[in-house]
Short mmCIF file of C-alpha atoms in Angstrom, two decimals:
data_model
loop_
_atom_site.label_atom_id
_atom_site.label_comp_id
_atom_site.label_asym_id
_atom_site.label_seq_id
_atom_site.Cartn_x
_atom_site.Cartn_y
_atom_site.Cartn_z
CA GLY A 258 0.00 0.00 0.00
CA GLU A 259 2.99 2.33 -0.22
CA SER A 260 4.48 4.01 -3.29
CA PHE A 261 8.09 5.01 -3.94
CA GLU A 262 9.58 6.90 -6.85
CA VAL A 263 11.72 4.83 -9.20
CA SER A 264 14.19 6.27 -11.72
CA ILE A 265 14.25 4.22 -14.93
CA ALA A 266 16.91 3.89 -17.62
CA ARG A 267 16.29 1.88 -20.81
CA THR A 268 19.55 0.66 -22.36
CA PRO A 269 20.70 -1.95 -24.90
CA TYR A 270 21.59 -4.09 -21.87
CA GLY A 271 18.15 -4.05 -20.30
CA VAL A 272 15.97 -1.82 -18.17
CA PHE A 273 17.59 -0.42 -15.02
CA GLY A 274 15.70 1.03 -12.08
CA LYS A 275 16.76 2.78 -8.90
CA CYS A 276 14.73 3.66 -5.83
CA SER A 277 16.82 6.33 -4.09
CA GLU A 278 14.54 6.50 -1.04
CA LEU A 279 15.08 2.83 -0.29
CA ARG A 280 18.64 2.77 -1.67
CA HIS A 281 18.07 -0.24 -3.95
CA ASP A 282 18.39 -0.85 -7.67
CA ALA A 283 17.65 -3.67 -10.10
CA ARG A 284 17.84 -4.71 -13.76
CA GLY A 285 15.44 -6.64 -15.96
CA GLU A 286 14.87 -7.47 -19.60
CA THR A 287 11.59 -5.56 -19.43
CA LEU A 288 10.15 -2.79 -17.29
CA GLU A 289 7.86 -5.27 -15.56
CA GLY A 290 10.75 -7.67 -14.93
CA MET A 291 12.91 -4.91 -13.46
CA MET A 292 10.10 -3.66 -11.21
CA SER A 293 9.47 -7.18 -9.97
CA GLN A 294 13.17 -7.58 -9.13
CA LEU A 295 13.28 -4.20 -7.43
CA ALA A 296 10.19 -4.95 -5.32
CA ALA A 297 11.70 -8.27 -4.22
CA ARG A 298 14.93 -6.55 -3.19
CA CYS A 299 13.16 -3.77 -1.29
CA GLU A 300 10.69 -5.94 0.61
CA PRO A 301 13.19 -7.25 3.26
CA LEU A 302 14.20 -3.66 4.07
CA LEU A 303 10.57 -2.55 4.33
CA ALA A 304 9.72 -5.55 6.51
CA ARG A 305 12.62 -4.67 8.82
CA GLN A 306 11.54 -1.01 8.97
CA ARG A 307 7.96 -2.03 9.76
CA ALA A 308 9.10 -4.42 12.49
CA ILE A 309 11.19 -1.70 14.14
CA ALA A 310 8.33 0.79 13.91
CA LYS A 311 5.94 -1.71 15.49
CA ILE A 312 8.21 -2.26 18.49
CA LEU A 313 8.83 1.48 18.92
CA GLY A 314 5.11 2.21 18.69
CA ILE A 315 5.27 4.45 15.65
CA SER A 316 3.21 4.29 12.46
CA GLY A 317 4.54 3.34 9.06
CA HIS A 318 8.13 2.22 8.89
CA TYR A 319 11.26 3.40 10.69
CA THR A 320 13.76 5.02 8.34
CA GLY A 321 16.40 6.10 10.86
CA THR A 322 19.42 4.21 12.17
CA LEU A 323 19.84 2.28 15.39
CA GLN A 324 22.69 4.61 16.34
CA THR A 325 20.26 7.47 16.89
CA LEU A 326 17.90 5.56 19.21
CA ARG A 327 17.72 6.25 22.94
CA PRO A 328 18.75 3.56 25.46
CA GLY A 329 15.16 2.65 26.30
CA GLU A 330 14.34 2.24 22.62
CA LEU A 331 17.30 -0.09 22.10
CA VAL A 332 16.08 -2.28 24.96
CA LYS A 333 12.65 -2.42 23.30
CA LEU A 334 14.26 -3.61 20.07
CA LEU A 335 15.57 -6.71 21.85
CA TYR A 336 11.95 -7.87 21.61
CA CYS A 337 11.75 -7.44 17.84
CA GLU A 338 10.34 -10.43 15.98
CA ASP A 339 13.14 -9.88 13.43
CA ARG A 340 16.02 -11.51 15.29
CA ASP A 341 18.58 -9.68 13.16
CA VAL A 342 17.20 -6.40 14.50
CA ALA A 343 17.29 -7.70 18.08
CA ASN A 344 20.89 -8.78 17.60
CA GLU A 345 21.89 -5.39 16.20
CA ALA A 346 20.32 -3.72 19.23
CA ARG A 347 22.31 -6.09 21.45
CA ILE A 348 25.52 -5.04 19.71
CA ARG A 349 24.68 -1.36 20.14
CA ILE A 350 24.03 -1.89 23.86
CA GLU A 351 27.28 -3.83 24.22
CA THR A 352 29.33 -0.97 22.78
CA VAL A 353 28.30 1.30 25.67
CA ALA A 354 28.43 -1.27 28.48
CA SER A 355 30.91 0.87 30.41
CA GLN A 356 28.24 3.53 30.92
CA HIS A 357 26.51 1.15 33.38
CA ILE A 358 23.04 2.37 32.41
CA TYR A 359 21.49 -0.87 31.19
CA GLY A 360 21.92 -3.35 34.04
CA TRP A 361 18.59 -3.00 35.81
CA ALA A 362 16.57 -2.86 32.58
CA LEU A 363 18.29 -5.97 31.18
CA THR A 364 17.62 -7.85 34.40
CA GLU A 365 13.93 -6.97 34.10
CA VAL A 366 13.96 -8.50 30.61
CA LEU A 367 15.14 -11.78 32.15
CA LEU A 368 12.23 -11.66 34.61
CA ASP A 369 9.67 -11.22 31.82
CA ASP A 370 7.29 -14.19 31.60
CA ARG A 371 4.60 -12.72 29.31
CA HIS A 372 5.89 -11.20 26.10
CA PRO A 373 5.59 -13.58 23.10
CA TYR A 374 9.12 -12.70 21.93
CA ARG A 375 10.73 -12.67 25.37
CA ARG A 376 13.03 -15.60 24.60
CA ILE A 377 14.67 -13.64 21.77
CA ALA A 378 15.23 -10.67 24.09
CA GLN A 379 16.42 -12.88 26.93
CA TRP A 380 18.95 -14.67 24.73
CA CYS A 381 20.41 -11.27 23.81
CA VAL A 382 20.57 -10.24 27.47
CA LEU A 383 22.27 -13.48 28.47
CA ASP A 384 24.86 -12.93 25.76
CA LEU A 385 25.55 -9.48 27.22
CA PHE A 386 25.65 -10.86 30.77
CA GLU A 387 28.54 -13.15 29.88
CA ASP A 388 30.46 -10.09 31.04
CA LEU A 389 28.12 -9.31 33.93
CA PRO A 390 30.30 -6.76 35.83
CA SER A 391 30.39 -4.51 32.76
CA PHE A 392 26.62 -4.07 33.00
CA CYS A 393 26.05 -4.64 36.72
CA PRO A 394 29.06 -3.17 38.56
CA THR A 395 27.66 -3.54 42.09
CA LEU A 396 27.24 -6.80 43.99
CA CYS A 397 23.58 -5.96 44.53
CA GLU A 398 22.95 -5.64 40.80
CA GLN A 399 24.88 -8.81 40.07
CA SER A 400 22.97 -10.75 42.71
CA LYS A 401 19.63 -9.64 41.24
CA ALA A 402 20.75 -10.62 37.72
CA ILE A 403 21.84 -14.06 38.91
CA GLY A 404 18.54 -14.47 40.71
CA ALA A 405 16.69 -13.62 37.51
CA ILE A 406 18.66 -16.21 35.54
CA LYS A 407 17.94 -18.79 38.23
CA LEU A 408 14.21 -18.09 37.92
CA MET A 409 14.44 -18.67 34.17
CA LEU A 410 15.82 -22.16 34.80
CA TRP A 411 13.48 -22.85 37.69
CA ASP A 412 10.20 -22.88 35.81
CA ALA A 413 11.19 -22.97 32.12
CA LYS A 414 8.39 -24.37 29.94
CA ASP A 415 10.52 -24.65 26.81
CA ASP A 416 14.01 -24.00 25.47
CA TYR A 417 13.03 -21.82 22.55
CA ALA A 418 16.10 -20.26 20.87
CA ARG A 419 18.22 -22.35 23.29
CA THR A 420 17.74 -19.60 25.85
CA ILE A 421 17.54 -21.87 28.90
CA TYR A 422 20.62 -23.78 27.76
CA LYS A 423 22.47 -20.47 27.45
CA ALA A 424 21.25 -19.35 30.87
CA GLY A 425 23.03 -22.29 32.45
CA VAL A 426 26.18 -21.68 30.43
CA VAL A 427 26.29 -18.06 31.56
CA LEU A 428 25.96 -19.04 35.22
CA GLY A 429 28.47 -21.89 35.10
CA GLY A 430 30.86 -20.88 32.36
CA HIS A 431 31.02 -17.08 32.55
CA ILE A 432 29.83 -15.57 35.82
CA CYS A 433 31.33 -18.34 37.97
CA ASN A 434 31.01 -16.97 41.49
CA GLU A 435 29.47 -18.11 44.77
CA ASP A 436 26.01 -16.86 43.86
CA SER A 437 25.96 -18.48 40.43
CA ALA A 438 27.31 -21.75 41.85
CA GLN A 439 24.54 -21.86 44.45
CA ALA A 440 21.94 -21.00 41.84
CA LEU A 441 22.97 -23.96 39.71
CA LEU A 442 23.08 -26.33 42.65
CA ASP A 443 19.60 -25.18 43.67
CA CYS A 444 18.31 -25.71 40.14
CA LEU A 445 19.07 -29.41 40.33
CA GLN A 446 15.77 -29.48 42.24
CA ALA A 447 13.90 -27.15 39.87
CA PRO A 448 10.39 -28.20 38.86
CA SER A 449 11.36 -27.69 35.20
CA ARG A 450 13.14 -30.64 33.61
CA ILE A 451 14.51 -28.22 31.00
CA GLY A 452 15.97 -26.11 33.79
CA ARG A 453 17.44 -29.18 35.52
CA ARG A 454 19.05 -30.28 32.27
CA SER A 455 20.65 -26.88 31.83
CA ALA A 456 21.92 -26.88 35.43
CA ILE A 457 23.44 -30.37 35.10
CA HIS A 458 25.31 -29.34 31.98
CA ALA A 459 26.43 -26.02 33.47
CA LEU A 460 27.87 -27.67 36.57
CA PHE A 461 30.49 -29.36 34.42
CA HIS A 462 31.80 -25.94 33.39
CA LEU A 463 31.46 -24.55 36.91
CA ALA A 464 33.75 -27.33 38.16
CA GLU A 465 36.24 -26.37 35.43
CA TRP A 466 36.34 -22.69 36.38
CA LEU A 467 35.93 -23.10 40.15
CA PRO A 468 37.96 -26.21 41.04
CA ASP A 469 37.24 -25.71 44.74
CA LYS A 470 33.60 -26.52 43.94
CA ARG A 471 34.37 -29.92 42.39
CA GLU A 472 33.52 -31.98 45.46
CA ILE A 473 30.22 -30.28 46.22
CA VAL A 474 29.31 -30.44 42.53
CA LEU A 475 30.09 -34.15 42.38
CA HIS A 476 28.16 -34.84 45.56
CA SER A 477 25.16 -32.84 44.35
CA LEU A 478 25.12 -34.51 40.93
CA HIS A 479 25.24 -37.99 42.43
CA GLU A 480 22.51 -37.05 44.86
CA ALA A 481 20.41 -35.56 42.07
CA ALA A 482 20.88 -38.67 39.92
CA GLY A 483 19.45 -40.76 42.75
CA LYS A 484 16.35 -38.59 43.07
CA GLU A 485 15.85 -37.47 39.45
CA PRO A 486 12.40 -38.57 38.16
CA ASP A 487 13.30 -38.28 34.47
CA PRO A 488 15.34 -41.30 33.28
CA LEU A 489 17.21 -39.28 30.65
CA LEU A 490 18.31 -36.69 33.21
CA ARG A 491 19.11 -39.38 35.76
CA GLU A 492 21.60 -40.89 33.34
CA PHE A 493 22.85 -37.46 32.22
CA ALA A 494 23.63 -36.37 35.79
CA GLY A 495 25.60 -39.53 36.42
CA LEU A 496 27.59 -39.22 33.20
CA ILE A 497 28.40 -35.55 33.82
CA ALA A 498 29.60 -36.49 37.31
CA ASP A 499 31.84 -39.15 35.78
CA ASP A 500 33.29 -36.64 33.32
CA ILE A 501 34.07 -34.23 36.14
CA ALA A 502 35.62 -36.95 38.28
CA GLU A 503 37.80 -38.06 35.38
CA ARG A 504 38.76 -34.42 34.68
CA SER A 505 37.64 -34.84 31.09
CA ALA A 506 38.29 -32.00 28.67
CA ASP A 507 34.77 -32.40 27.30
CA HIS A 508 31.48 -33.83 28.51
CA VAL A 509 28.73 -36.13 27.30
CA VAL A 510 26.14 -34.53 25.03
CA GLU A 511 22.99 -33.42 26.81
CA PRO A 512 19.84 -35.47 26.14
CA VAL A 513 17.00 -34.39 23.89
CA PHE A 514 13.54 -35.00 25.29
CA PRO A 515 11.15 -36.98 23.04
CA ASP A 516 8.79 -34.03 22.58
CA GLU A 517 11.70 -31.81 21.42
CA ALA A 518 12.77 -34.06 18.55
#
């Protein structure tokens, strides 16, 4: 339903067209062929601009750049259904991590349990929180962020976009402190089997980065294996414990539940 001006040049080599407003051009053997090619090339850009406008709450399509958006608007874009847009917003936020202005907002994203695209946003936040102190410089902020990640594992209903898997990796393979260790140990008893799977896997990496936790990790995994109601996770916990005990450089692959295949 939108119109854009197209400059046309007819040459011995075909018909060329350029849409300066959308910064695209195309060539075809005929005018109709060129216009069809040009429309196909422009549509991804227009879809992206519409998706950004929808998230920002503006009509039409957004023609500006992400560099000119305010911090709150960049956080909103993490929820964009176009995952490329969400990832670009993540990159923009990462470039100004040292300003320490995003920590609380990003933690709130992790606590979101309603938005239909929350898993996309949460994956982006978890990727940023691999370097948690850059976004949350105080112990209070870090503790709240770790608590939010723990809650994600605790009652996860799915692992869309591998977000719950990544949550465990961030706790056990990147943050690696007393709070994250306790969060993972607690999550061995989580009601979510997806969360328990993530915690079991993450404890392997926690034992790598915090060798003083090896014994408690081994004890907890063996104890969890004895109580685990899911047979796949029962075996997985035991095998991960064996890999830790043997100081393996790698670990057994995590199981896939039948309804995930």
